[in-house]
Amino acid sequence: MDRQSDCKFSNQSDSQIDGRSGSQPDNRSNGRFDSQFDFLQGGERAAFLLRRLYEQYGYKKYRMGKFEEYDFYTNHKDFLSSGQILTFTDLDGKLMALKPDVTMSIVKRTRATEEQPERLYYNESIYRPAKGALEYREIPQIGVEYIGAVTAETGLEIVVLALKSLAGINENFILDVSHDGVLAGLFEGSDAPVGVKREVSGYIEQKNIHELSMLLNKYNVDEDIAERLLKLPALGGMSPPPPGGRDACHAPDIFGQSLLEAGALALNESMYAALSELHTLHTALAGNPALKSLRLDFSSFAGDSSYYNGLVMKGYIEGSPGAVLSGGRYDPLLRRLGVKGLGAIGFAVYLDEVEASAKTAVQPALKRGAETVARSVLKRGSETENITGADSPGEIIHAETGGAGGKMLRIALPKGRMGDKAYKMFETSGYGCEGYSEDSRKLVFVNRASMISFLMVKPQDVAVYVERGAADVGVAGKDILLETAPDIYELLDLAFGKCRLAVAAPGGYEDDPGSVLRVATKYPNVARSYYTKQNREIEIIKLNGSIELAPILGISDVIVDIVETGSTLRENNLFVREEIAPSSARLIANINSYKFMQPEIIEMLEKIKTHISRLN
Ligand code: PRP
């Protein structure tokens, strides 16, 4: 394998991206994703190029129908990301399902043996509930599955294919790799209940170190183990920017550095075995330009050890709000479906995400470049300028984000109670914006000098803007995060906007455990999950404000709401009966932005931490 100085390995030949011991493509083709297919766009282009790539590597097209008997899923729902399945009754009365997953159907019908592994690829749609909407979505996927004897070489082959898949879609990409053996090893011998382990994984996934630390304290987890667990979310995520910026051709070996840090956390055979697999990957890709796009990040681990049992990976491309690729080793599914003595590893590429990133308004603005944008802002004669009145503020912000040399950090600020405090925190931490005013009707404030912009949004919408990548970071109340469970990183407890989520009822109210409890709330998910844990049947009355009126007027028995000073409750003769969770403002980040603007986000995080520690 040649050492190359060219960073654009999407234009490189296969030999440059293959690991030393990886599978070799069919040499009838040079395996390049060349420009002759530029007429194809987004998901269509990706599907075409990836099909070709997988065939070059000897993967055979797997065709399947859209339906599966519903019964097939009832016993294996724990292998699905959602228990909600789109069903219909067939003409013979049988209950059928539109497939919520492709891998399960492939494993069910596999003919692989140890001597004859199966290398398959598919290009199919699956049907799952859309997040935050009361409807199902058709999600087009393309992916590969290897079923057979899984060795370190097979792992490398799949990682190389994942790298090449991402490179084919967008030359700016990152592949996060982790291994379930590291976390499992840290838990070895621990008597922590399964629920606690799941919570630990959840916090690691969110890079939520503050709550992870509280959880470990609460359950008296051994100090040494706790210290190691607390280091996992930050691994691979806190490195300084490479000299010369992200585009420097000789980028540092971030994966190798993280591997060294992870090595220092190892304390038993499971962890050494997992790290040795990751080390094999690192050695095989040594000197390959692809290595600069590889990260060791334990937040990418799905946290569901009943599904994955080895390498786990997630892929990101610049411009897409979330992951576009996800996969790993999934032997437990084979065991569950009765396939003995074999292993399996694969990944799927979400073509809808690829399509969405290709369609964003960013594209035309990016092409125009940041210079035009700079002119359009600066001609207004000041360095800090509100751009709400500009022809297309969205385009301007986006262009500055991605244009040549420009990496503007977009901050979503909650209007109202928390907004001013949040802005002051940013200002004192060195991220002020002349002209900013909470009372203004302006929605966007830009400071070109420090390359930041503030987007003023409703508190309950901050997480939506951040999750969807319209903002890179934001300040959101924990109450809203608990209610909406967005796919974001929760980086810091900002220690203001403190309140608690609680159940309150009128004075003298007596609960009748035999009846259905009527609960008025702005937080239906929080209320539902709280009462489900208590095995209590409830009826939710969803309101948008003035919740305290509901029990007064008799339409509910209790309310689930936030209590800050307690004066609204007092003035309406209501009393806190049970506390559900504390809440305060949190600094959150879009997962993709964290990958591609890590130095900027980490710098901001450190400055805010310093500001907070000065206050205390
Ligand atoms: C929130 C909440 C309570 C009140 C609690 O309402 O829903 O009504 O604040 O604060 P306190 O304990 O300090 O009295 P908000 O002010 O957001 O208005 P809303 O009722 O319109 O939602």
XYZ file of C-alpha atoms and ligand atoms in Angstrom:
638
model
C 0.000 0.000 0.000
C 1.490 3.315 -1.053
C 1.739 6.233 1.280
C -0.043 9.121 -0.376
C -0.106 12.778 0.361
C -3.379 13.418 -1.433
C -6.172 13.884 1.108
C -9.009 13.367 -1.344
C -9.147 9.638 -1.220
C -12.577 9.560 -2.797
C -10.600 10.124 -5.958
C -7.974 7.595 -5.133
C -7.596 4.113 -6.377
C -8.759 1.220 -4.239
C -5.254 0.216 -3.249
C -4.965 3.451 -1.305
C -7.973 2.886 0.898
C -7.818 -0.876 1.361
C -6.274 -2.192 4.521
C -3.270 -4.443 4.048
C -5.170 -7.575 4.804
C -8.567 -6.440 3.508
C -10.541 -7.960 0.675
C -9.437 -7.032 -2.810
C -11.887 -5.651 -5.310
C -12.529 -7.260 -8.630
C -9.720 -5.864 -10.795
C -11.912 -5.441 -13.851
C -12.667 -2.001 -12.486
C -10.519 0.657 -10.877
C -13.235 1.179 -8.252
C -13.282 4.947 -8.609
C -16.297 7.103 -7.970
C -15.700 9.224 -10.996
C -17.368 12.317 -12.299
C -19.120 10.668 -15.248
C -22.035 9.973 -12.893
C -22.446 13.567 -11.781
C -25.863 13.680 -13.452
C -27.079 11.433 -10.634
C -27.721 13.250 -7.372
C -28.176 12.566 -3.663
C -29.514 9.161 -2.647
C -29.829 7.982 -6.245
C -26.177 8.684 -6.931
C -25.096 7.072 -3.675
C -27.153 3.934 -4.383
C -25.670 3.603 -7.865
C -22.085 4.089 -6.751
C -22.383 1.880 -3.684
C -23.977 -0.994 -5.599
C -21.016 -0.872 -7.932
C -18.559 -0.748 -5.044
C -20.076 -3.734 -3.254
C -20.157 -5.800 -6.424
C -16.483 -5.035 -7.025
C -15.795 -6.527 -3.615
C -17.645 -9.728 -4.474
C -20.867 -8.968 -2.597
C -23.952 -10.459 -4.251
C -27.204 -8.600 -4.599
C -29.828 -9.907 -2.184
C -33.407 -9.390 -3.340
C -36.336 -9.618 -1.014
C -39.996 -8.785 -0.768
C -41.346 -5.929 1.307
C -43.410 -8.117 3.645
C -42.719 -10.582 6.404
C -45.150 -12.431 8.660
C -45.795 -10.287 11.726
C -45.198 -13.289 13.980
C -41.535 -13.254 12.998
C -41.089 -9.960 14.833
C -43.173 -10.635 17.942
C -40.470 -12.811 19.507
C -37.568 -10.636 18.437
C -38.794 -7.114 19.096
C -35.747 -6.426 21.240
C -33.675 -6.542 18.032
C -35.747 -3.744 16.494
C -35.217 -0.039 17.127
C -38.965 0.403 17.667
C -41.711 -1.977 18.737
C -44.133 -0.212 16.389
C -44.568 -2.166 13.180
C -46.746 -1.350 10.184
C -49.101 -4.301 9.756
C -51.868 -5.423 7.418
C -54.004 -8.518 7.007
C -53.257 -10.638 3.965
C -56.004 -12.085 1.772
C -55.794 -15.391 3.657
C -56.261 -13.603 6.998
C -52.604 -13.814 8.032
C -51.194 -10.776 9.858
C -48.314 -9.373 7.816
C -45.778 -6.608 8.414
C -43.998 -4.161 6.157
C -40.379 -4.869 6.989
C -39.013 -2.655 9.767
C -35.563 -4.221 9.295
C -33.642 -5.931 6.517
C -30.877 -7.727 8.416
C -33.276 -9.974 10.355
C -34.859 -11.239 7.123
C -31.427 -11.934 5.618
C -30.243 -13.867 8.683
C -33.507 -15.828 8.790
C -32.791 -17.211 5.311
C -29.014 -17.451 5.389
C -27.275 -20.470 3.870
C -23.823 -19.450 5.018
C -21.477 -22.061 6.474
C -18.029 -21.772 7.990
C -16.486 -22.872 4.682
C -18.809 -20.788 2.531
C -19.537 -17.390 4.015
C -22.178 -15.155 2.452
C -21.249 -11.691 1.241
C -24.490 -9.900 0.426
C -25.651 -6.405 -0.341
C -29.180 -5.071 -0.530
C -30.942 -1.928 -1.688
C -34.336 -1.971 -0.002
C -36.787 0.176 1.920
C -37.763 -0.385 5.508
C -40.793 1.065 7.306
C -40.493 2.659 10.729
C -42.324 5.309 12.772
C -41.039 8.792 12.013
C -39.459 10.399 15.053
C -41.680 13.101 16.538
C -44.510 12.532 14.053
C -47.555 10.293 14.221
C -46.810 8.478 10.989
C -44.622 5.782 9.465
C -41.814 6.524 7.032
C -40.364 4.578 4.167
C -36.588 4.601 4.666
C -34.454 3.548 1.702
C -31.281 1.757 2.731
C -28.347 0.183 0.996
C -26.063 -2.051 2.984
C -23.778 -5.041 3.201
C -23.868 -8.160 5.365
C -21.101 -10.702 5.863
C -22.284 -13.964 7.470
C -19.704 -16.689 8.181
C -16.556 -17.078 10.230
C -15.762 -13.517 11.288
C -12.043 -12.801 11.680
C -10.023 -9.630 12.191
C -9.661 -9.527 8.372
C -13.430 -9.606 7.913
C -13.785 -6.744 10.385
C -11.198 -4.800 8.417
C -12.956 -5.590 5.122
C -16.241 -4.173 6.452
C -14.577 -1.086 7.938
C -12.793 -0.459 4.623
C -16.097 -0.806 2.775
C -17.712 1.620 5.215
C -14.862 4.110 4.663
C -15.157 3.767 0.898
C -18.935 4.101 1.038
C -18.678 7.392 2.910
C -15.855 8.648 0.680
C -18.018 7.948 -2.338
C -20.856 10.046 -0.959
C -18.908 13.039 0.320
C -15.177 13.634 0.541
C -15.592 15.205 4.001
C -16.599 12.299 6.169
C -15.877 10.680 9.508
C -16.259 7.046 10.519
C -16.612 6.475 14.261
C -15.552 3.025 15.352
C -15.877 1.485 18.796
C -16.051 -1.966 20.326
C -18.631 -3.258 22.780
C -15.925 -5.265 24.594
C -14.461 -2.138 26.166
C -17.603 -1.106 28.045
C -18.541 -4.736 28.748
C -15.039 -5.271 30.194
C -15.414 -2.280 32.519
C -18.623 -3.805 33.853
C -17.123 -7.271 34.292
C -17.490 -8.426 37.864
C -19.693 -5.428 38.692
C -22.974 -6.174 40.411
C -24.622 -3.051 38.987
C -28.175 -3.862 37.821
C -28.793 -4.120 34.037
C -30.868 -0.934 34.167
C -27.886 1.013 35.518
C -25.606 -0.356 32.792
C -28.136 0.756 30.215
C -28.238 4.243 31.750
C -24.432 4.390 31.744
C -24.392 3.497 28.026
C -27.048 6.128 27.364
C -24.995 8.870 29.021
C -21.827 7.783 27.194
C -23.765 7.962 23.926
C -24.810 11.530 24.740
C -21.333 12.544 25.965
C -23.234 13.500 29.097
C -20.389 13.362 31.606
C -22.148 15.417 34.303
C -25.096 13.041 34.655
C -22.929 9.945 34.213
C -20.877 11.128 37.158
C -24.005 11.618 39.308
C -25.306 8.178 38.364
C -22.018 6.457 39.266
C -22.019 8.273 42.615
C -25.620 7.327 43.302
C -24.919 3.631 42.796
C -21.568 3.724 44.622
C -19.735 2.342 41.598
C -16.129 1.503 42.488
C -14.050 4.685 42.271
C -11.458 3.253 39.894
C -14.115 1.880 37.507
C -16.069 5.151 37.719
C -12.954 7.127 36.790
C -12.396 4.919 33.727
C -16.058 5.092 32.693
C -16.001 8.882 32.912
C -13.069 8.991 30.479
C -14.884 6.990 27.768
C -17.196 9.733 26.387
C -14.305 12.152 25.924
C -12.019 9.683 24.132
C -11.434 10.622 20.547
C -13.345 13.792 20.998
C -11.100 16.274 22.676
C -8.106 16.462 20.404
C -6.786 19.874 19.360
C -7.189 20.962 15.736
C -4.465 19.678 13.414
C -1.817 22.255 12.516
C -2.973 23.837 9.273
C -6.606 23.048 9.991
C -8.854 20.153 9.155
C -7.727 20.083 5.561
C -4.080 19.640 6.377
C -2.914 16.687 4.355
C -0.744 15.198 7.058
C -3.441 15.195 9.703
C -2.462 13.652 13.027
C -3.388 10.101 13.771
C -6.349 10.881 16.018
C -7.489 7.249 15.976
C -4.050 6.098 17.155
C -3.957 8.713 19.937
C -7.396 7.666 21.166
C -6.362 4.013 21.032
C -3.442 4.809 23.335
C -5.800 6.614 25.745
C -8.195 3.655 25.630
C -5.288 1.274 26.283
C -4.625 3.054 29.566
C -8.197 2.209 30.667
C -7.888 -1.536 30.038
C -7.948 -3.815 33.062
C -9.002 -7.279 31.927
C -8.910 -9.791 29.073
C -12.204 -8.627 27.489
C -10.877 -5.110 27.191
C -7.472 -6.220 25.883
C -9.162 -8.435 23.272
C -11.418 -5.591 22.123
C -8.520 -3.139 21.968
C -6.369 -5.620 20.103
C -9.063 -5.858 17.400
C -9.079 -2.072 17.142
C -5.286 -2.110 17.080
C -5.322 -4.540 14.109
C -7.523 -2.064 12.277
C -5.151 0.758 13.082
C -2.081 -1.175 11.941
C -3.741 -2.248 8.684
C -4.678 1.328 7.836
C -1.351 2.850 8.941
C -0.146 5.388 6.413
C -3.470 5.348 4.589
C -5.067 8.767 4.105
C -8.365 7.188 5.204
C -6.993 7.000 8.723
C -7.519 10.725 9.200
C -11.262 10.183 8.848
C -11.388 7.348 11.353
C -12.224 8.030 15.020
C -12.396 5.865 18.088
C -15.548 7.166 19.727
C -17.448 5.158 22.321
C -20.439 7.473 21.992
C -21.146 5.790 18.678
C -21.800 2.501 20.447
C -25.536 1.848 20.407
C -25.430 0.873 24.068
C -27.512 -2.199 23.322
C -25.166 -5.062 23.998
C -27.941 -7.541 23.214
C -27.509 -6.527 19.547
C -23.817 -5.823 18.968
C -20.918 -7.902 20.226
C -17.779 -6.516 18.647
C -16.870 -3.672 16.327
C -19.553 -1.002 16.081
C -19.467 1.893 13.628
C -21.300 5.057 12.673
C -20.559 7.212 9.658
C -21.082 10.932 9.119
C -20.776 13.220 6.125
C -20.441 16.978 6.328
C -23.797 18.674 5.884
C -25.991 15.859 7.119
C -27.581 16.388 10.556
C -27.035 12.851 11.816
C -25.338 9.572 10.969
C -25.677 8.303 7.391
C -24.133 4.918 8.100
C -24.527 2.532 10.995
C -23.519 -1.045 11.690
C -21.326 -3.514 13.486
C -20.926 -7.129 14.467
C -24.187 -8.783 15.414
C -23.637 -12.444 16.388
C -26.420 -12.348 19.060
C -29.042 -11.979 16.300
C -27.713 -15.161 14.642
C -27.924 -17.066 17.938
C -31.475 -15.841 18.460
C -32.528 -16.957 14.991
C -30.934 -20.370 15.457
C -27.801 -19.907 13.316
C -25.041 -21.688 15.221
C -21.265 -21.403 15.038
C -21.149 -18.368 12.708
C -20.675 -14.655 13.122
C -21.995 -11.671 11.189
C -20.972 -8.086 10.548
C -22.396 -5.409 8.274
C -23.720 -1.886 7.952
C -26.487 0.108 6.325
C -26.315 3.473 4.584
C -29.433 5.632 5.092
C -30.178 6.952 1.643
C -32.860 9.332 2.942
C -30.225 11.093 5.066
C -27.879 11.267 2.084
C -30.719 12.682 -0.009
C -31.606 15.221 2.693
C -28.034 16.445 3.006
C -27.800 16.839 -0.773
C -30.998 18.864 -0.845
C -30.221 21.393 1.896
C -30.202 25.046 1.032
C -26.515 24.939 1.889
C -25.492 23.695 -1.506
C -26.076 26.721 -3.768
C -24.744 29.044 -1.123
C -21.680 26.915 -0.622
C -20.955 27.069 -4.306
C -21.199 30.820 -4.311
C -18.620 30.901 -1.579
C -18.014 32.889 1.530
C -16.523 35.902 -0.221
C -19.831 36.975 -1.734
C -21.386 36.519 1.647
C -18.745 38.562 3.388
C -19.436 41.403 0.948
C -23.176 41.176 1.505
C -22.741 41.448 5.242
C -19.921 43.969 5.418
C -21.427 46.471 2.974
C -23.912 47.227 5.732
C -20.966 48.950 7.369
C -20.442 47.151 10.618
C -18.689 44.129 11.797
C -21.639 42.765 13.720
C -24.786 42.787 11.706
C -28.295 41.559 12.046
C -29.049 39.770 8.805
C -32.732 39.085 9.264
C -33.501 41.588 6.562
C -31.057 40.084 4.079
C -32.433 38.299 1.037
C -31.723 34.861 2.406
C -30.309 34.766 5.931
C -30.300 30.984 5.977
C -28.048 30.873 2.957
C -25.696 33.425 4.414
C -25.279 31.565 7.697
C -24.828 28.263 5.923
C -22.345 29.677 3.459
C -20.242 31.086 6.250
C -20.395 27.762 7.956
C -19.023 25.847 5.089
C -17.445 28.390 2.773
C -13.746 28.673 2.152
C -12.001 29.241 5.448
C -15.281 29.976 7.219
C -16.590 27.872 10.068
C -19.302 29.868 11.732
C -20.657 28.320 14.896
C -24.453 28.650 15.001
C -25.921 28.908 18.496
C -29.638 28.365 19.168
C -30.734 30.542 22.101
C -34.054 30.085 23.898
C -36.176 33.229 23.860
C -37.664 34.210 27.226
C -36.661 33.349 30.806
C -33.469 31.475 29.985
C -32.405 33.428 26.896
C -30.837 36.431 28.629
C -28.924 34.280 31.117
C -27.710 32.068 28.308
C -26.589 35.031 26.205
C -24.745 36.590 29.171
C -22.935 33.308 29.725
C -21.783 33.268 26.088
C -20.818 36.948 26.220
C -18.738 36.546 29.401
C -17.099 33.484 27.895
C -15.934 35.546 24.901
C -18.804 34.956 22.498
C -20.602 38.290 22.618
C -22.454 39.872 19.737
C -22.728 43.670 19.521
C -26.299 44.718 18.876
C -27.786 41.662 20.560
C -31.022 42.441 22.350
C -33.494 40.030 23.841
C -36.276 42.601 23.251
C -35.603 42.902 19.552
C -37.784 41.158 16.988
C -34.625 40.129 15.148
C -34.166 36.396 14.931
C -30.535 36.178 13.847
C -27.469 37.998 15.180
C -24.074 37.507 13.576
C -20.607 38.317 14.834
C -18.245 37.804 11.931
C -15.178 38.682 13.961
C -15.644 35.712 16.266
C -17.489 33.666 13.636
C -20.593 32.988 15.663
C -24.270 33.570 15.077
C -27.180 33.466 17.492
C -30.531 32.096 16.371
C -33.436 33.147 18.594
C -35.945 30.310 18.918
C -38.720 29.131 21.250
C -37.242 27.222 24.223
C -39.027 24.017 23.237
C -37.608 24.274 19.694
C -33.905 24.638 20.572
C -33.329 20.879 20.544
C -35.181 20.538 17.219
C -32.905 23.097 15.535
C -29.831 21.459 17.033
C -30.867 17.871 16.289
C -31.650 18.758 12.682
C -28.374 20.589 12.233
C -29.770 24.107 11.705
C -27.752 25.081 14.795
C -24.464 23.544 15.915
C -24.987 24.120 19.625
C -27.805 25.410 21.774
C -29.087 25.963 25.279
C -32.059 23.805 26.215
C -33.853 22.988 29.465
C -33.409 19.428 30.710
C -37.227 19.243 31.048
C -37.554 19.647 27.267
C -34.730 17.160 26.621
C -36.447 14.568 28.814
C -39.718 15.150 26.982
C -38.406 15.062 23.414
C -35.359 12.754 23.795
C -33.514 14.356 20.875
C -30.535 12.681 19.282
C -27.919 15.215 20.406
C -24.874 15.439 22.658
C -25.554 16.939 26.085
C -22.213 18.534 26.909
C -22.679 20.530 30.086
C -25.063 21.356 32.931
C -25.053 25.164 32.852
C -26.419 25.418 36.402
C -28.999 28.124 35.701
C -32.703 27.873 34.871
C -32.987 25.427 37.761
C -36.406 23.931 38.381
C -37.959 20.497 38.922
C -40.464 18.382 37.079
C -43.142 17.412 39.575
C -46.633 16.056 40.099
C -48.908 18.599 41.783
C -52.528 18.467 42.906
C -55.051 20.703 44.703
C -54.850 20.830 48.500
C -56.872 18.003 50.021
C -56.779 15.854 46.863
C -56.872 12.159 47.676
C -55.645 9.683 45.112
C -57.807 6.673 44.272
C -55.378 3.990 43.074
C -58.291 2.000 41.634
C -59.226 4.652 39.073
C -57.524 5.968 35.960
C -55.555 9.069 36.927
C -56.254 12.128 34.777
C -52.978 14.014 34.236
C -52.838 17.474 32.641
C -49.405 18.338 31.274
C -47.152 19.945 28.700
C -44.921 16.884 29.153
C -46.924 13.820 27.984
C -43.866 11.613 27.445
C -42.344 12.425 30.827
C -45.722 11.796 32.519
C -46.318 8.541 30.622
C -42.898 7.133 31.405
C -43.128 8.187 35.089
C -46.492 6.477 35.633
C -45.560 3.415 33.528
C -42.704 2.778 35.981
C -45.289 2.953 38.770
C -47.674 0.608 36.916
C -50.336 3.287 37.096
C -52.953 3.664 34.381
C -53.376 7.299 33.351
C -55.226 9.492 30.889
C -53.140 12.344 29.518
C -54.701 15.732 28.914
C -52.167 17.551 26.772
C -52.153 21.325 27.329
C -49.806 24.037 26.121
C -49.786 26.397 29.108
C -51.614 27.535 32.271
C -51.614 23.878 33.290
C -52.585 24.808 36.848
C -56.113 25.608 35.644
C -56.862 21.986 34.681
C -57.419 20.532 38.190
C -59.056 23.766 39.369
C -61.646 23.452 36.607
C -61.934 19.701 37.164
C -60.628 18.402 33.847
C -57.694 16.644 35.532
C -56.835 15.131 38.913
C -53.185 16.166 38.935
C -50.701 18.078 36.798
C -47.162 17.181 35.716
C -45.282 20.424 35.235
C -42.137 22.343 36.092
C -41.926 24.154 39.397
C -39.364 26.925 39.701
C -40.173 29.315 42.546
C -43.400 27.509 43.419
C -45.413 30.749 43.332
C -47.756 29.652 40.506
C -48.690 26.558 42.512
C -49.161 28.564 45.730
C -51.332 31.164 44.063
C -53.574 28.431 42.707
C -53.762 26.323 45.869
C -51.807 23.422 44.371
C -49.121 21.374 46.130
C -46.195 19.268 44.974
C -46.975 15.588 45.678
C -44.061 13.833 43.962
C -40.826 14.988 42.356
C -39.976 13.454 38.995
C -36.616 14.976 38.013
C -34.512 18.093 38.509
C -33.999 20.349 35.525
C -31.627 23.126 34.496
C -30.213 24.632 31.311
C -27.909 22.339 29.323
C -25.408 23.036 26.565
C -26.277 20.681 23.729
C -24.560 20.021 20.395
C -25.561 18.560 17.068
C -23.763 15.221 16.699
C -22.563 15.912 13.186
C -21.378 19.446 14.045
C -19.442 17.960 16.951
C -17.660 15.668 14.499
C -16.798 18.340 11.949
C -16.380 21.420 14.180
C -14.909 19.643 17.157
C -12.078 22.150 17.843
C -14.490 25.098 17.832
C -17.063 23.334 20.008
C -14.499 22.020 22.484
C -12.928 25.484 22.751
C -16.355 26.979 23.503
C -17.105 24.230 26.017
C -13.831 24.850 27.873
C -14.393 28.620 27.984
C -17.904 28.159 29.366
C -16.619 25.691 31.962
C -14.030 28.268 33.064
C -16.750 30.910 33.276
C -18.955 28.628 35.414
C -16.128 27.651 37.737
C -15.313 31.359 38.280
C -18.912 31.917 39.342
C -18.750 29.156 41.955
C -44.117 27.522 33.834
C -44.829 26.317 34.405
C -45.531 26.869 35.620
C -44.601 27.978 36.058
C -43.787 27.527 37.243
O -45.028 28.241 33.075
O -45.700 25.738 33.448
O -46.783 27.369 35.276
O -43.705 28.253 34.967
O -42.923 28.547 37.703
P -42.944 29.018 39.219
O -42.768 27.800 40.060
O -41.760 29.962 39.331
O -44.244 29.714 39.494
P -44.609 29.382 32.076
O -44.200 30.611 32.819
O -43.583 28.856 31.148
O -45.964 29.710 31.329
P -47.115 28.761 30.764
O -48.016 28.428 31.909
O -47.783 29.576 29.736
O -46.483 27.548 30.192
